[in-house]
Amino acid sequence: MLHLFHSSHVLTRRDPCRSTFRIALLLVIVTSCSSRTNETNWDFEIDFGDNTRTGVMQVKRSPAMTSVTLNSYDWATMELTEVKVQDNEISGAYDWFTFTGAFQDDQFSGTLKTKDEQYRMTARRQSDEPKVIDRSEVPYLLSTADLPPEELDIDHAGIIKSWDRKAFVRGQRIYNANCINCHGTPEVDGSIPQSRKFWANPFKAGSDPYSMYLTLTRGYGAMPPQLTLTPQEKYDVVLYLQEAFLKKMNDEAYVNATPGYLRGLPQGSEKGPATQAYHPWSDMDYGNFFINTYELVDSASGPERYHSPRPVPYEDENYLANNFAYKGIAVRLDEGEGGVSKGNTWMIFDHDLMRVAGGWTGEGFIDWNAILLNDKHETYPRTVGKLHFETPVGPGWANPQTGSFEDPRFRARDGRAFGPLPKEWADYKGLYHSEDRIIISYTVGDAEVLEELGRELIGQAHHTAFTRTLEVGPSSQPLKMRIAPSSSEVAMIGEGAVLSEENGFHVMTVNARASALVRIYITDGEVDRLDEWAASAQAPGALKRFTNGGPAHYPEVLTSEIIRGTEEGPFAIDKLLPPFDNPWNSRMKLSGIDFMADPNRAVACSTDGDIWLITGLTSGKNTLQWRKIGAGLFQPLGIKVLDEKIFIACRDQIVLLRDYNNDMETDFYESFNHDHQVSDHFHEFAMGLQADREGNLYYAKSGRHAREALIPQHGTLLKVSRDGSNTEVVATGFRAANGVCINPDGGFIVTDQQGYWNPMNRINWIDTKGKFYGNMWGYDPPQDTSRAAMEPPMVWVDMEFDRSPSELAWVDSEQWGPMDGGLLSFSYGFGKIQWVLHEEVNGQKQGGVIDLPGIKFLTGVMRGRFNPQDGHLYACGMSAWGTTQMMRGGGLYRVRYTGEPITVPLHLNALETGIEMEFASALSDAALETDRYEVNTWELKRSSKYGSDRYNKKELEVTRVRLLSKGKRVKLYIAGIKPVDVMTISYDLEDQDGNPVKGKLQNTIHHLGNELNL
């Protein structure tokens, strides 16, 4: 579950029977054997109680050893130890289980035994009988003569025999990237209705692996040949189709690749061209700057990575000696296409401290280790290559009042300082992007500073000299800037400043009331007579001329398709396809959307740092136009438009986009507010962005997964004043609050995710400032760890109902009929939308959630806004850690209410005698039958453990039912009803027109209402 945005339940090695547990078994047995060498394959099943795992067991015997591989494409790989083999019996052990079993003829029977449970495993030997399939009459689109020569010598059997979990994952990725638009999924229809539904339809050209391969290679009917896929990639997607759809949902079409079947395939010796590595994070063109948290290290001599081990909470690492740029602006200095990821020379400017953290050269830029880059958890990106110079974590400029470089910032318990310098000392203003130039703007004291990072190559050896060009305005005090350690070689040209050495560093000094225009050269000491070389260099030019806007960097206007959804139910889902095929290889992981004054246009942000302008939303056409208007930002997870000004919520700051020359592209990334305290922790997201009536901005900041907070902003709801001048904490105690909803009365709703100190997902109604919402690993929690010290949620949300709730939104649209004015919850975890039922009893908010019927997206859903013109809901989402919906990297959707009957309750009340539910339509008299309902309850235990089991589970009896309000309101009289953490109510009814009204809601009861007050 997300961490974006929530960690899903972490299954221990002793918990193998949960449905999300993914492993594969590799049993390696070494023993003396007969001189005969053979291989047999067995179809196995392991009964874990609530689910069954299947796969293929391969047994290989040679004179030297016997190996047994259990290959389930849902699992990973484990090797047994302490293995023993005697006759036809085998045994072994792993960290969390022991394994025993025996072969008898064509059968195998065995046991996996954990500390507390044992699970039966059975297997049946695959047939060696030859199986030949006649494909001579299949009218493929391409003949054999049309195929490239390498297709005629493919080792089909060898590729199929090598199928494993990695091939399955590759095939899933290919399907989701290439096939899903037309074919869809069992839950979401594709764009072409006649496209094969692999989970339900028969196959006209054969459904065995080789026949499916030929269909992909040569084409059939409306299916064109997939000429860009390698043989390995085609068989990867065949494996995914076989295992994900045919075997589980269309078993009549499933053909087992037995040894007999493989012997019937064409013989060959090649596997075809090698497939290209899939590294979309490093293939993307981020532009020539990219803001992130970086650790600067030298690949040859830098320290090894270290993370404190379990148990939780993890201890704080000793990172005092590590060079982190928590708000690092990485700038590519060499020329060429492809942005920072394709460069070979870079510097990082730390805008917390107004220092250049260092400069390096090499190939690869960074190691890309980060949850929103290559999906790695509990880590952060490091530089890759040779680190030529670096400066320590601390102010880049001395205090203008005292001349001291002593760091005055908030210091956490691990000794590190976090957050920006005081504004009167130094203040980051933003970043200009003009032509290929990146101009950084900030103040030191009362002096305005513009700075450009660069490089020059010196001499025939082309030694790298890193450059800093600075334009410094007049100051009322002398200013000092730390450049590099004394071990580096430094030279300077220009006017208005002098160089000196101070306490082991090269320092630049600008006199009071003077201005300066200089260029500084920094090398690693390998350049002889740097001063002489610099003296002959061209004088620096003024930087201010690059602050008025330049030519567009992204002039391309991209077109994408709108696929209208069917209107068979109450909601139609239009897929507004993002331009996945774009010049910058942008992944389109959309994380926020808002409308411009013209509702035909919207802006959206992506987690990779891009900002997009989208046109055509309400034009009635079937296409959209996308224009990239910004890039390089740090994990944007929220966007808000106020008076046509575009604000972006990033991890390091709130950015205001400025277009100075009206070319629809950002010229200045103004730092509207950068009070953010940023650490290296991967889980520290800044979520959502909303504005109140006065123009104040709000976002939520996550805490540290499995760790205690270091900084006051960890796990908080934050308010930024309308002028951006200050930030204040509104509420505390959150773990992973994915977004903010502002209520009509000015209060807030913030979700949170199951985890440590959080027994279940929460929807929190926040009506006053200063309250604590339960995460004891937040900053400065109360001493009392009981529930009495925390604010209860409006509703606990069980993982069965939503694995990871994101943001909520109030329905503000007459187009949504009876739901207008209601409340929606977006599901990142399951890619759906839930209706939120809420009431207030004894001053406490409580309620429940229920899925809106027929809504399922290809991605998790992050944010949603109602369009003021057409009244439809526009939702954007993405796929990353913690969502089941991984069919696309990102998505944009339009949800339209069709007017068909609504089957969910619009209102819910918990009363002293039972539950009342109010529907949009009058119910039939069958609703009076008590067996039409099922009510269950259970309790949670809040502790430092991850999540909670279900305690005190009960099924409550519905003793009587009444219909009220002309049949629209149903009253369930429930024996033994009382306040409870979780209640579920299932109902199977019809309305008076015979339409089914069926569903299952989940709610929380804090207080029972007095029926006389309703």
Coordinates of C-alpha atoms in Angstrom, one line a residue, residues 118-501:
Q118 CA 1.6 -26.9 7.6
Y119 CA 0.3 -26.8 4.0
R120 CA -0.2 -29.7 1.6
M121 CA 1.6 -29.8 -1.8
T122 CA 0.6 -32.1 -4.5
A123 CA 2.0 -32.5 -8.1
R124 CA 1.3 -34.5 -11.2
R125 CA 3.9 -35.4 -13.8
Q126 CA 3.4 -33.6 -17.1
S127 CA 2.8 -35.8 -20.2
D128 CA 5.5 -36.7 -22.5
E129 CA 3.0 -37.7 -25.2
P130 CA 3.7 -35.7 -28.4
K131 CA 1.2 -33.0 -29.1
V132 CA 1.2 -31.5 -32.6
I133 CA -1.2 -28.7 -33.7
D134 CA -2.1 -28.1 -37.3
R135 CA -1.9 -24.4 -38.1
S136 CA -1.6 -24.8 -41.9
E137 CA -5.1 -23.3 -42.6
V138 CA -4.7 -20.2 -40.4
P139 CA -4.8 -17.1 -42.6
Y140 CA -2.0 -15.1 -41.1
L141 CA -1.4 -11.6 -42.5
L142 CA 2.3 -12.2 -43.2
S143 CA 3.7 -15.2 -45.0
T144 CA 6.8 -17.0 -43.8
A145 CA 8.6 -15.2 -46.7
D146 CA 7.7 -11.9 -45.2
L147 CA 9.5 -12.6 -41.9
P148 CA 13.1 -11.5 -41.2
P149 CA 15.6 -14.4 -41.4
E150 CA 16.2 -14.6 -37.6
E151 CA 12.6 -15.6 -37.1
L152 CA 13.3 -18.9 -39.0
D153 CA 15.8 -20.2 -36.5
I154 CA 14.1 -19.4 -33.1
D155 CA 14.5 -21.9 -30.3
H156 CA 10.8 -21.8 -29.3
A157 CA 11.0 -24.6 -26.9
G158 CA 14.1 -23.2 -25.2
I159 CA 12.4 -19.8 -24.6
I160 CA 9.3 -21.4 -23.2
K161 CA 11.3 -23.7 -20.9
S162 CA 13.1 -20.6 -19.5
W163 CA 9.8 -18.9 -18.4
D164 CA 10.0 -17.6 -14.9
R165 CA 8.6 -14.8 -12.7
K166 CA 10.8 -12.2 -14.4
A167 CA 9.4 -13.1 -17.8
F168 CA 5.9 -12.9 -16.4
V169 CA 6.5 -9.4 -15.0
R170 CA 8.1 -8.3 -18.3
G171 CA 5.0 -9.7 -20.1
Q172 CA 2.7 -7.8 -17.8
R173 CA 4.5 -4.6 -18.5
I174 CA 4.3 -5.2 -22.3
Y175 CA 0.6 -5.9 -22.1
N176 CA -0.1 -2.8 -20.0
A177 CA 2.0 -0.6 -22.3
N178 CA 0.9 -2.0 -25.7
C179 CA -2.2 -4.2 -25.6
I180 CA -4.5 -2.9 -22.9
N181 CA -5.9 0.0 -24.9
C182 CA -7.6 -2.3 -27.3
H183 CA -8.1 -5.5 -25.2
G184 CA -8.7 -3.9 -21.8
T185 CA -8.9 -6.0 -18.6
P186 CA -11.7 -8.1 -17.0
E187 CA -12.6 -5.0 -15.1
V188 CA -12.1 -2.2 -17.7
D189 CA -13.2 -2.6 -21.3
G190 CA -10.8 -1.9 -24.1
S191 CA -11.3 0.8 -26.8
I192 CA -12.1 -1.8 -29.5
P193 CA -15.1 -3.9 -28.5
Q194 CA -14.3 -6.7 -31.0
S195 CA -10.8 -7.1 -29.7
R196 CA -10.2 -10.5 -28.1
K197 CA -11.1 -10.7 -24.4
F198 CA -8.5 -13.3 -23.4
W199 CA -10.3 -14.1 -20.1
A200 CA -13.6 -15.0 -21.8
N201 CA -13.4 -15.5 -25.6
P202 CA -12.3 -18.5 -27.6
F203 CA -9.3 -18.1 -29.9
K204 CA -9.7 -18.4 -33.6
A205 CA -6.0 -18.8 -34.4
G206 CA -5.0 -21.0 -31.5
S207 CA -4.4 -20.4 -27.8
D208 CA -1.3 -22.5 -27.3
P209 CA 1.9 -20.6 -26.7
Y210 CA 3.4 -21.1 -30.2
S211 CA 0.1 -20.2 -31.9
M212 CA -0.2 -17.0 -29.9
Y213 CA 3.4 -16.3 -30.8
L214 CA 2.6 -16.7 -34.5
T215 CA -0.4 -14.3 -34.1
L216 CA 1.8 -11.7 -32.6
T217 CA 4.5 -12.3 -35.3
R218 CA 2.5 -12.6 -38.4
G219 CA -0.8 -10.9 -37.5
Y220 CA -4.3 -12.3 -37.8
G221 CA -7.6 -10.6 -38.7
A222 CA -7.7 -7.2 -37.1
M223 CA -4.5 -8.0 -35.1
P224 CA -1.5 -6.5 -36.9
P225 CA 2.0 -8.0 -36.6
Q226 CA 3.9 -6.7 -33.6
L227 CA 7.1 -6.0 -35.5
T228 CA 8.7 -4.0 -32.7
L229 CA 8.7 -6.9 -30.2
T230 CA 11.6 -9.3 -30.0
P231 CA 10.9 -13.1 -29.8
Q232 CA 11.6 -13.0 -26.1
E233 CA 9.2 -10.1 -25.6
K234 CA 6.5 -11.9 -27.6
Y235 CA 6.8 -15.0 -25.5
D236 CA 6.9 -12.8 -22.3
V237 CA 3.5 -11.4 -23.2
V238 CA 2.2 -14.9 -24.2
L239 CA 3.3 -16.1 -20.7
Y240 CA 1.4 -13.3 -19.1
L241 CA -1.8 -14.0 -21.1
Q242 CA -1.5 -17.7 -20.4
E243 CA -1.1 -17.4 -16.6
A244 CA -3.0 -14.2 -15.8
F245 CA -6.1 -14.8 -18.0
L246 CA -6.4 -18.2 -19.6
K247 CA -5.3 -20.4 -16.7
K248 CA -7.4 -18.5 -14.2
M249 CA -10.4 -17.4 -16.1
N250 CA -10.5 -19.2 -19.5
D251 CA -9.2 -22.6 -18.8
E252 CA -10.8 -24.2 -21.9
A253 CA -8.3 -22.1 -23.9
Y254 CA -5.3 -22.8 -21.7
V255 CA -2.8 -25.2 -23.3
N256 CA -0.1 -26.6 -21.0
A257 CA 3.4 -26.4 -22.4
T258 CA 4.3 -30.0 -21.5
P259 CA 7.4 -31.8 -22.7
G260 CA 5.3 -33.5 -25.4
Y261 CA 4.0 -30.2 -26.6
L262 CA 7.5 -28.6 -26.7
R263 CA 8.8 -31.5 -28.8
G264 CA 6.3 -30.6 -31.5
L265 CA 7.6 -27.0 -32.0
P266 CA 9.9 -26.0 -34.8
Q267 CA 13.5 -26.6 -34.1
G268 CA 15.9 -23.7 -33.8
S269 CA 19.0 -22.5 -32.1
E270 CA 18.6 -18.7 -31.6
K271 CA 16.6 -16.6 -29.2
G272 CA 16.6 -13.5 -31.5
P273 CA 17.8 -10.0 -30.9
A274 CA 18.4 -9.1 -27.2
T275 CA 15.7 -7.1 -25.6
Q276 CA 16.5 -3.6 -24.4
A277 CA 16.7 -2.9 -20.7
Y278 CA 13.6 -1.3 -19.3
H279 CA 14.8 1.8 -17.4
P280 CA 12.1 4.5 -18.0
W281 CA 13.4 6.5 -15.1
S282 CA 16.8 7.1 -16.7
D283 CA 15.4 7.2 -20.3
M284 CA 13.3 10.2 -19.6
D285 CA 14.4 13.7 -20.6
Y286 CA 13.8 15.8 -17.4
G287 CA 15.4 18.9 -18.9
N288 CA 18.7 20.4 -18.0
F289 CA 17.8 20.7 -14.3
F290 CA 16.1 18.3 -12.0
I291 CA 15.3 19.0 -8.3
N292 CA 15.6 16.1 -5.8
T293 CA 17.3 15.0 -2.6
Y294 CA 20.8 13.8 -3.6
E295 CA 23.8 12.4 -1.7
L296 CA 27.0 13.5 -3.3
V297 CA 29.6 10.7 -3.3
D298 CA 32.6 9.7 -5.4
S299 CA 31.8 6.2 -6.9
A300 CA 35.4 5.0 -6.3
S301 CA 36.0 6.3 -2.8
G302 CA 32.7 7.3 -1.3
P303 CA 31.2 5.6 1.7
E304 CA 29.0 2.5 1.4
R305 CA 25.3 2.9 1.8
Y306 CA 24.1 2.1 5.3
H307 CA 20.6 1.8 6.6
S308 CA 19.9 0.8 10.2
P309 CA 18.4 -2.7 10.4
R310 CA 15.2 -3.9 12.0
P311 CA 13.4 -4.2 14.4
V312 CA 11.1 -1.2 14.0
P313 CA 11.3 1.6 14.6
Y314 CA 14.6 1.7 12.8
E315 CA 17.3 3.6 14.6
D316 CA 18.6 6.8 13.2
E317 CA 21.6 6.5 11.0
N318 CA 24.8 8.5 11.7
Y319 CA 24.6 10.6 8.5
L320 CA 26.5 13.6 9.9
A321 CA 29.4 13.0 7.6
N322 CA 27.3 12.4 4.5
N323 CA 26.9 15.2 2.0
F324 CA 23.2 15.5 1.4
A325 CA 21.6 18.2 -0.7
Y326 CA 18.1 17.8 0.6
K327 CA 16.8 20.5 -1.8
G328 CA 19.3 19.9 -4.6
I329 CA 18.9 21.6 -8.0
A330 CA 21.0 19.3 -10.2
V331 CA 22.1 21.1 -13.4
R332 CA 23.6 19.5 -16.5
L333 CA 26.7 21.5 -17.6
D334 CA 27.7 19.8 -20.9
E335 CA 25.9 20.3 -24.1
G336 CA 23.7 17.7 -25.8
E337 CA 20.2 16.3 -26.0
G338 CA 18.4 14.3 -23.4
G339 CA 18.6 16.5 -20.3
V340 CA 20.3 15.7 -17.0
S341 CA 20.1 11.9 -17.4
K342 CA 22.1 11.9 -20.6
G343 CA 24.9 14.3 -19.5
N344 CA 28.4 13.8 -18.3
T345 CA 29.0 16.9 -16.1
W346 CA 26.8 18.2 -13.3
M347 CA 26.7 20.5 -10.3
I348 CA 24.1 20.7 -7.5
F349 CA 22.9 23.9 -5.9
D350 CA 21.3 23.4 -2.5
H351 CA 18.6 26.0 -2.1
D352 CA 18.1 25.4 1.6
L353 CA 21.7 26.7 2.2
M354 CA 22.5 28.7 -1.0
R355 CA 25.6 26.5 -1.5
V356 CA 27.0 24.6 -4.4
A357 CA 27.1 21.1 -2.8
G358 CA 29.6 19.8 -5.4
G359 CA 30.4 19.0 -9.0
W360 CA 31.0 15.6 -10.7
T361 CA 31.6 13.9 -14.0
G362 CA 30.8 10.5 -15.4
E363 CA 28.1 8.4 -17.1
G364 CA 24.7 7.8 -15.5
F365 CA 24.1 11.0 -13.6
I366 CA 22.7 9.2 -10.4
D367 CA 21.9 5.7 -9.4
W368 CA 18.2 6.4 -9.6
N369 CA 17.4 4.7 -6.3
A370 CA 14.2 6.4 -5.1
I371 CA 10.6 5.3 -4.7
L372 CA 9.3 7.7 -7.4
L373 CA 12.2 7.0 -9.8
N374 CA 13.0 3.3 -10.0
D375 CA 10.5 2.3 -7.2
K376 CA 13.2 1.3 -4.7
H377 CA 12.1 1.7 -1.1
E378 CA 14.0 3.0 2.0
T379 CA 16.6 4.8 -0.1
Y380 CA 17.5 8.0 -2.0
P381 CA 19.5 8.8 -5.1
R382 CA 23.3 9.1 -5.1
T383 CA 25.6 10.7 -7.7
V384 CA 27.5 8.4 -10.0
G385 CA 31.0 9.1 -11.2
K386 CA 34.0 11.2 -10.1
L387 CA 33.3 13.8 -7.5
H388 CA 35.7 16.6 -8.3
F389 CA 34.9 18.9 -5.4
E390 CA 32.3 19.3 -2.7
T391 CA 31.3 21.6 0.2
P392 CA 30.1 20.5 3.6
V393 CA 26.4 20.6 4.6
G394 CA 26.1 24.2 5.9
P395 CA 25.5 27.8 4.8
G396 CA 27.1 28.7 1.5
W397 CA 27.1 32.3 2.5
A398 CA 28.1 33.7 5.8
N399 CA 25.6 35.5 8.0
P400 CA 25.6 39.1 6.6
Q401 CA 25.3 40.5 10.2
T402 CA 28.1 38.5 11.8
G403 CA 30.3 37.0 9.0
S404 CA 29.9 33.5 10.6
F405 CA 29.2 30.3 8.7
E406 CA 27.7 28.6 11.8
D407 CA 24.5 26.8 10.9
P408 CA 21.5 28.3 12.9
R409 CA 18.8 25.9 11.6
F410 CA 16.6 23.4 13.5
R411 CA 18.7 20.5 14.6
A412 CA 17.1 17.1 14.9
R413 CA 18.0 14.5 17.5
D414 CA 20.4 12.7 15.1
G415 CA 22.5 15.9 15.0
R416 CA 21.5 17.0 11.5
A417 CA 20.1 20.4 10.6
F418 CA 17.1 20.7 8.4
G419 CA 15.1 23.4 6.6
P420 CA 16.0 26.7 5.0
L421 CA 18.2 29.4 6.4
P422 CA 16.5 32.4 8.0
K423 CA 15.1 34.6 5.3
E424 CA 17.0 37.7 6.6
W425 CA 20.2 35.6 6.1
A426 CA 19.5 34.1 2.7
D427 CA 16.3 33.5 0.7
Y428 CA 15.8 31.4 -2.4
K429 CA 13.6 33.2 -5.0
G430 CA 13.4 30.7 -7.8
L431 CA 14.9 29.5 -11.1
Y432 CA 14.9 31.1 -14.5
H433 CA 15.0 28.8 -17.6
S434 CA 16.1 30.8 -20.6
E435 CA 17.4 29.1 -23.7
D436 CA 19.9 26.5 -22.3
R437 CA 20.7 28.6 -19.3
I438 CA 19.6 27.9 -15.7
I439 CA 19.8 31.1 -13.7
I440 CA 19.3 30.7 -9.9
S441 CA 17.8 33.7 -8.0
Y442 CA 18.2 34.3 -4.3
T443 CA 19.0 37.0 -1.8
V444 CA 21.8 37.3 0.8
G445 CA 20.9 39.9 3.4
D446 CA 19.5 42.7 1.3
A447 CA 21.6 41.9 -1.8
E448 CA 20.0 40.3 -4.8
V449 CA 22.0 37.5 -6.4
L450 CA 21.7 35.7 -9.8
E451 CA 23.9 32.7 -10.3
E452 CA 24.6 30.4 -13.3
L453 CA 26.5 27.1 -13.0
G454 CA 28.7 26.0 -15.9
R455 CA 31.8 24.2 -17.0
E456 CA 34.8 24.8 -19.4
L457 CA 37.3 22.3 -20.7
I458 CA 40.9 23.3 -20.3
G459 CA 43.9 22.4 -22.4
Q460 CA 44.5 19.5 -24.7
A461 CA 43.6 17.1 -21.9
H462 CA 40.2 18.7 -21.6
H463 CA 40.3 19.0 -17.8
T464 CA 37.0 20.0 -16.4
A465 CA 36.7 23.4 -14.7
F466 CA 33.4 24.0 -13.0
T467 CA 32.2 27.6 -13.1
R468 CA 30.0 29.8 -11.0
T469 CA 29.0 33.1 -12.6
L470 CA 27.5 35.5 -10.1
E471 CA 25.8 38.8 -10.4
V472 CA 25.6 40.3 -6.9
G473 CA 23.7 43.5 -6.1
P474 CA 24.7 46.1 -3.5
S475 CA 24.5 45.1 0.1
S476 CA 24.5 47.1 3.3
Q477 CA 27.1 44.7 4.8
P478 CA 30.1 42.8 3.4
L479 CA 29.2 39.4 2.1
K480 CA 31.3 36.2 2.2
M481 CA 30.7 33.1 0.1
R482 CA 32.3 29.7 0.7
I483 CA 33.5 28.2 -2.7
A484 CA 35.4 24.9 -2.2
P485 CA 37.9 23.3 0.1
S486 CA 41.5 24.6 0.0
S487 CA 42.5 21.3 -1.6
S488 CA 40.6 22.4 -4.8
E489 CA 42.1 25.0 -7.2
V490 CA 40.1 28.1 -7.6
A491 CA 40.4 31.2 -9.8
M492 CA 38.2 34.2 -10.4
I493 CA 37.7 36.8 -13.0
G494 CA 35.4 39.8 -13.1
E495 CA 34.9 42.8 -10.9
G496 CA 33.6 43.6 -7.4
A497 CA 34.9 40.7 -5.3
V498 CA 38.2 39.2 -4.1
L499 CA 39.3 35.7 -3.2
S500 CA 40.9 34.5 0.0
E501 CA 41.3 31.4 2.1

